[in-house]
Tab-separated table of C-alpha atoms and ligand atoms in Angstrom:
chain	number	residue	atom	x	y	z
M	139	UNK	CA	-90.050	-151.957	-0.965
M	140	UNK	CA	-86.925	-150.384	-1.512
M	141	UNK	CA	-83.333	-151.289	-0.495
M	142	UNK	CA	-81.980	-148.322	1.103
M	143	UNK	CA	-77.765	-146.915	1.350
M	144	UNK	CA	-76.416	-147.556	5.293
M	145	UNK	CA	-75.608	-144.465	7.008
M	146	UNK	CA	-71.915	-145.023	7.585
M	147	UNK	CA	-69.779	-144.111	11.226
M	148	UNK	CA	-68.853	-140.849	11.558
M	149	UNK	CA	-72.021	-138.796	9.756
M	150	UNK	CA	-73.587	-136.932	12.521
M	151	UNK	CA	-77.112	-138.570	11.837
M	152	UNK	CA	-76.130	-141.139	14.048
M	153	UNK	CA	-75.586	-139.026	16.645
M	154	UNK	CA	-78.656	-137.505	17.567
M	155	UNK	CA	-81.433	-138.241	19.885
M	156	UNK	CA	-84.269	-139.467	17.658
M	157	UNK	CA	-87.924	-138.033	17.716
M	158	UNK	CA	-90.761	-140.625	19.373
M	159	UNK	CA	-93.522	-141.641	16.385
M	160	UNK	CA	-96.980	-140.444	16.848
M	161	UNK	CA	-98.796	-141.662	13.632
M	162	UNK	CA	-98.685	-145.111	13.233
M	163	UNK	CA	-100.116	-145.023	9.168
M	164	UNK	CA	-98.849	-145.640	5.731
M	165	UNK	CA	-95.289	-144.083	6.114
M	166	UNK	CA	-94.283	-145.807	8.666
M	167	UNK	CA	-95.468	-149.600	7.869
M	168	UNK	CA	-93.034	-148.591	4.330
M	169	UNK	CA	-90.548	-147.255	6.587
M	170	UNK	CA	-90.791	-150.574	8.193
M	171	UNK	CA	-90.485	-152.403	4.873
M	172	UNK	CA	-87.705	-150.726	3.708
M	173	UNK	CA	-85.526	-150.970	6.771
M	174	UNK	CA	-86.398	-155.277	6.803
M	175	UNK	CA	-85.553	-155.269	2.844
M	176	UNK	CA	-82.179	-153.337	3.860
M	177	UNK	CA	-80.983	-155.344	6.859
M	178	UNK	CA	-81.833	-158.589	5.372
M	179	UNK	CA	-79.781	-157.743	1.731
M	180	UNK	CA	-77.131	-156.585	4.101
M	181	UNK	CA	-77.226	-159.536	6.431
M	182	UNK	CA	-77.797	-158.370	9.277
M	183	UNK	CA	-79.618	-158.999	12.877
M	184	UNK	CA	-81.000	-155.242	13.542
M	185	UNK	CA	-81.149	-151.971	12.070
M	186	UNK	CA	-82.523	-148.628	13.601
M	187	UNK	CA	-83.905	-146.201	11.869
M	188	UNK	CA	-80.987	-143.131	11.763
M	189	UNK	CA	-79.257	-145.970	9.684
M	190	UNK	CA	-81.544	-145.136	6.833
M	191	UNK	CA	-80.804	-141.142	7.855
M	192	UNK	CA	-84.248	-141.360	9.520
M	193	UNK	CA	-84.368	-139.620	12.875
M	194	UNK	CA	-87.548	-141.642	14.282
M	195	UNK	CA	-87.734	-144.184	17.185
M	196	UNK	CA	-88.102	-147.133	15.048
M	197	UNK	CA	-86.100	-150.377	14.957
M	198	UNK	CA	-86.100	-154.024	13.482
M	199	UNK	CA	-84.691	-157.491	14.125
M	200	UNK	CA	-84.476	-160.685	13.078
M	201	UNK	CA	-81.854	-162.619	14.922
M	202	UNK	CA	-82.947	-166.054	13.462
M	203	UNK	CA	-82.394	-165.076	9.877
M	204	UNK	CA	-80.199	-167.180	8.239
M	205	UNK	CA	-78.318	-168.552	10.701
M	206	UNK	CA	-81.755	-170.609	12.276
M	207	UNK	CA	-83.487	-173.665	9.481
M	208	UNK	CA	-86.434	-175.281	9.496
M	209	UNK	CA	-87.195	-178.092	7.056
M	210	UNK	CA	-89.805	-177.419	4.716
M	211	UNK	CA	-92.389	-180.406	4.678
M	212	UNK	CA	-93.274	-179.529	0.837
M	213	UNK	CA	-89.845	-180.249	-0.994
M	214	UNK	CA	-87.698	-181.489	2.202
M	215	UNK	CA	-85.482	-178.651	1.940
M	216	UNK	CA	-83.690	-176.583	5.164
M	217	UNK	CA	-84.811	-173.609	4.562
M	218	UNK	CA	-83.720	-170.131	6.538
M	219	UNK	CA	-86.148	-168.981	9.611
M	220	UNK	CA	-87.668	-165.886	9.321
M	221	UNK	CA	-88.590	-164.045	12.984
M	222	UNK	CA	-88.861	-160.218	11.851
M	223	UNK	CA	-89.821	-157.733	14.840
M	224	UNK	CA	-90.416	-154.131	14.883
M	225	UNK	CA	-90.506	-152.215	17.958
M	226	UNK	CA	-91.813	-148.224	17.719
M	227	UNK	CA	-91.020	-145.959	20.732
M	228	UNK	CA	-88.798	-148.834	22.621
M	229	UNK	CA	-87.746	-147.660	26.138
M	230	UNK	CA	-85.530	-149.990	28.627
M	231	UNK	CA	-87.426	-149.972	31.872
M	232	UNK	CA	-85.470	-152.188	34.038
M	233	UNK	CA	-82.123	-153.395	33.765
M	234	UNK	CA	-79.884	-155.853	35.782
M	235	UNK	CA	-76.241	-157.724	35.226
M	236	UNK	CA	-73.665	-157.378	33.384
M	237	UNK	CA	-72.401	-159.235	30.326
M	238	UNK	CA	-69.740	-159.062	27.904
M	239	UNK	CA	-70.001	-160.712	24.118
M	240	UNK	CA	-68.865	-159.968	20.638
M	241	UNK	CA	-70.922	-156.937	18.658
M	242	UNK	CA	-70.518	-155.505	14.686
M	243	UNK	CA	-72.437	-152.909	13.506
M	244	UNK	CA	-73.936	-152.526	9.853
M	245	UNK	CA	-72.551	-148.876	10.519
M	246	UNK	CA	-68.991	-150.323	11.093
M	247	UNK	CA	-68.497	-152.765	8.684
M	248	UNK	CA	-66.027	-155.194	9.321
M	249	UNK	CA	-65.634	-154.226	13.251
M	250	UNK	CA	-66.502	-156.620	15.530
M	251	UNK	CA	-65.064	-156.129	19.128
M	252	UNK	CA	-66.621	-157.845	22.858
M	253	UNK	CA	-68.980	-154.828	24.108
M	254	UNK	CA	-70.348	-154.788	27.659
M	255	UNK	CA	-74.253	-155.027	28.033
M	256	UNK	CA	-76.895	-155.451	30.877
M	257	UNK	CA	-77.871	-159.142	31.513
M	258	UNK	CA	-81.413	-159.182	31.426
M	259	UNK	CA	-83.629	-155.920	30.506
M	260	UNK	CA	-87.534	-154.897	30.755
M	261	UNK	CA	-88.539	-153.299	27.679
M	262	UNK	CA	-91.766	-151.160	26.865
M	263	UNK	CA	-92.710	-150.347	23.041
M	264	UNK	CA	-95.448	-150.319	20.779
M	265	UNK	CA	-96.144	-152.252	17.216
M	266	UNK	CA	-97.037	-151.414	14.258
M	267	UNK	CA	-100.378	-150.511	15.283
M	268	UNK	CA	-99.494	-148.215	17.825
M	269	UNK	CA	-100.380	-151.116	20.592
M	270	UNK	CA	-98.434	-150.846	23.807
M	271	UNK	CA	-96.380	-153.761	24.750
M	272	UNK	CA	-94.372	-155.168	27.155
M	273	UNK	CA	-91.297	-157.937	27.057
M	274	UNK	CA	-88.394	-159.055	29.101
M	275	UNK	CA	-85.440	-160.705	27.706
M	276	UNK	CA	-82.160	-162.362	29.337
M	277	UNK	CA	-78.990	-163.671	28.521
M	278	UNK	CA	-79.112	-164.589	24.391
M	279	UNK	CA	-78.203	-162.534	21.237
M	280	UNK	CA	-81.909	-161.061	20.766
M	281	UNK	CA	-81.544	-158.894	24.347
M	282	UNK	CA	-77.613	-158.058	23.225
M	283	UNK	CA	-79.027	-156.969	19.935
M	284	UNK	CA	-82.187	-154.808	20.972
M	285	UNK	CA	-79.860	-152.970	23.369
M	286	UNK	CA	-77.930	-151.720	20.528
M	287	UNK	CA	-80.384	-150.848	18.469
M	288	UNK	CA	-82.302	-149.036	21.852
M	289	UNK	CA	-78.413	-147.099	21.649
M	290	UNK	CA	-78.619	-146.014	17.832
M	291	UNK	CA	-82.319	-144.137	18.817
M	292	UNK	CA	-80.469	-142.291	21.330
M	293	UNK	CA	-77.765	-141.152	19.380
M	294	UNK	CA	-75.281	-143.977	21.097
M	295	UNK	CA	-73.159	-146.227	19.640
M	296	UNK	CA	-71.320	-149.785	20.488
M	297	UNK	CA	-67.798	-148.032	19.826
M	298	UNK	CA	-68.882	-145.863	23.240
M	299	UNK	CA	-69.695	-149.349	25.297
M	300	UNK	CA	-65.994	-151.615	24.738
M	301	UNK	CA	-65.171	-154.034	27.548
M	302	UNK	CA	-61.653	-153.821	26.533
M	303	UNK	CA	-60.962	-150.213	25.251
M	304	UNK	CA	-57.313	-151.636	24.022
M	305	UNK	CA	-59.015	-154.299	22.244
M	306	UNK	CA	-61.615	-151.953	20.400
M	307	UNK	CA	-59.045	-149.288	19.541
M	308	UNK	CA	-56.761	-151.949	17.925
M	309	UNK	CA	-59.668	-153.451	15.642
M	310	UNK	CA	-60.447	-149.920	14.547
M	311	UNK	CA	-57.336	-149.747	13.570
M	312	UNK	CA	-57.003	-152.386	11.127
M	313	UNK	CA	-60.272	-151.508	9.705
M	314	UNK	CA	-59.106	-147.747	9.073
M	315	UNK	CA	-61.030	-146.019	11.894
M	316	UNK	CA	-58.442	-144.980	13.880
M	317	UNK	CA	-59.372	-141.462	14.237
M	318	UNK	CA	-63.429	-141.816	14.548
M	319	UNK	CA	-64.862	-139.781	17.504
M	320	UNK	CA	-65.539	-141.529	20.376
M	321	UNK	CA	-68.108	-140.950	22.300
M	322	UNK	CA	-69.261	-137.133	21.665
M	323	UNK	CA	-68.115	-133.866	22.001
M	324	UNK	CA	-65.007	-136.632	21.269
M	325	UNK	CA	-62.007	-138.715	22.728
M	326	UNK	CA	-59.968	-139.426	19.558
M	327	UNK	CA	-58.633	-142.379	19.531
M	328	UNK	CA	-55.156	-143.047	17.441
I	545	QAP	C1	-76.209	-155.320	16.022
I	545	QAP	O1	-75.503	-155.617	13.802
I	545	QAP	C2	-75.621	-156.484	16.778
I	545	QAP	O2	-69.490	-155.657	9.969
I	545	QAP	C3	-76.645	-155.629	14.623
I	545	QAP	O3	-69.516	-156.642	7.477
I	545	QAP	C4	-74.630	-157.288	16.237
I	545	QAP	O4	-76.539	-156.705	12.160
I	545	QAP	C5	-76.049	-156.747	18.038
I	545	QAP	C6	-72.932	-156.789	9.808
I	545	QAP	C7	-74.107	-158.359	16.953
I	545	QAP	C8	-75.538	-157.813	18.747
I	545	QAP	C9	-74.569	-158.628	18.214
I	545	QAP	C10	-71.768	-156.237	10.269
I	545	QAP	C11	-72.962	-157.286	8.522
I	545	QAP	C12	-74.150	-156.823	10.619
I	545	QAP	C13	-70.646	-156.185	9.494
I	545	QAP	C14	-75.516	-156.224	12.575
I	545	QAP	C15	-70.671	-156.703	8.197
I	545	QAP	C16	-71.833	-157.251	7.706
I	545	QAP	C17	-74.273	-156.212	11.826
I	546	CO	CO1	-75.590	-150.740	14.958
């Protein structure tokens, strides 16, 4: 495994429209490795793949890890829960409601600003193995977090998705981002 640099905001990589994976081998179970080892050193809940610089349409999440414990029956210790996911090819097939909630981005870091979502989405991918599967999730931080990740393999970004534009611009601001382009060919804010 190797622990991999974070493709920071503003480098065009995470602007483009990512390519679907056709071999599901080797290369992409240590893509897969590499991208868990990297969001979970850099503490985060989900990283797509053009985060590494790789266009592909491959994500992972873990939304449980470290904030969820479990108590380890051994030594009687609260341990961190692990619940890693990968999703290959991931494609929102229905959608409904609206809801607003607080995002970051390992992209951004230090930005955290409310970002409007859907409610509840239908989502089609495939594993690992290439397997086609299904899944519909409502409400909680795991459907908030696989629609932004769904964003990065389309070249989209939370910055392009405020609730409160004022709100956003201001906490780009203080984090020196004033003048990132938002959302392409480009509104500048600042
Ligand atoms: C996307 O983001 C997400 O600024 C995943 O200093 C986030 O893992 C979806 C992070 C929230 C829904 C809700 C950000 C770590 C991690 C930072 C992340 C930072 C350190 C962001
Ligand atoms: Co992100």
């Amino acid at each position: 495994m190797a622990r991999l640099n974070i493709v920071q905001y503003g480098d065009p990589g995470l602007r483009k429209v990512t390519s679907r994976v056709i071999k599901f081998d080797k290369s992409l179970r240590k893509l897969v490795e590499d991208m868990f080892e990297t969001m979970y050193a850099s503490e985060g809940i989900g990283l797509a793949a053009p985060q590494i610089g790789v266009s592909k349409r491959v994500l992972v999440l873990d939304v449980d890890y470290p904030s969820k414990k479990y108590i380890d029956e051994k030594t009687n210790k609260e341990m961190p829960a692990y619940n890693p996911m990968v999703l290959v090819n991931p494609v929102i097939i229905q959608q409904e409601g609206e809801i607003v909630s607080k995002e970051g981005c390992l992209s951004f870091p230090g930005v955290y600003f409310d970002v409007l979502r859907h409610k509840k989405v239908a989502i089609r991918y495939q594993d690992l193995f290439g397997k086609e599967r299904k899944m519909v999730v409502e409400d909680d931080l795991f459907c908030r977090c696989l629609q932004h990740e769904i964003d990065h393999l389309d070249g989209k970004l939370f910055v392009d998705k405020p609730a409160d534009a004022a709100q956003m611009k201001k906490v780009l601001q203080e984090a020196g981002l004033g003048k990132i382009n938002l959302p392409p060919p480009g509104i500048l804010i600042g």
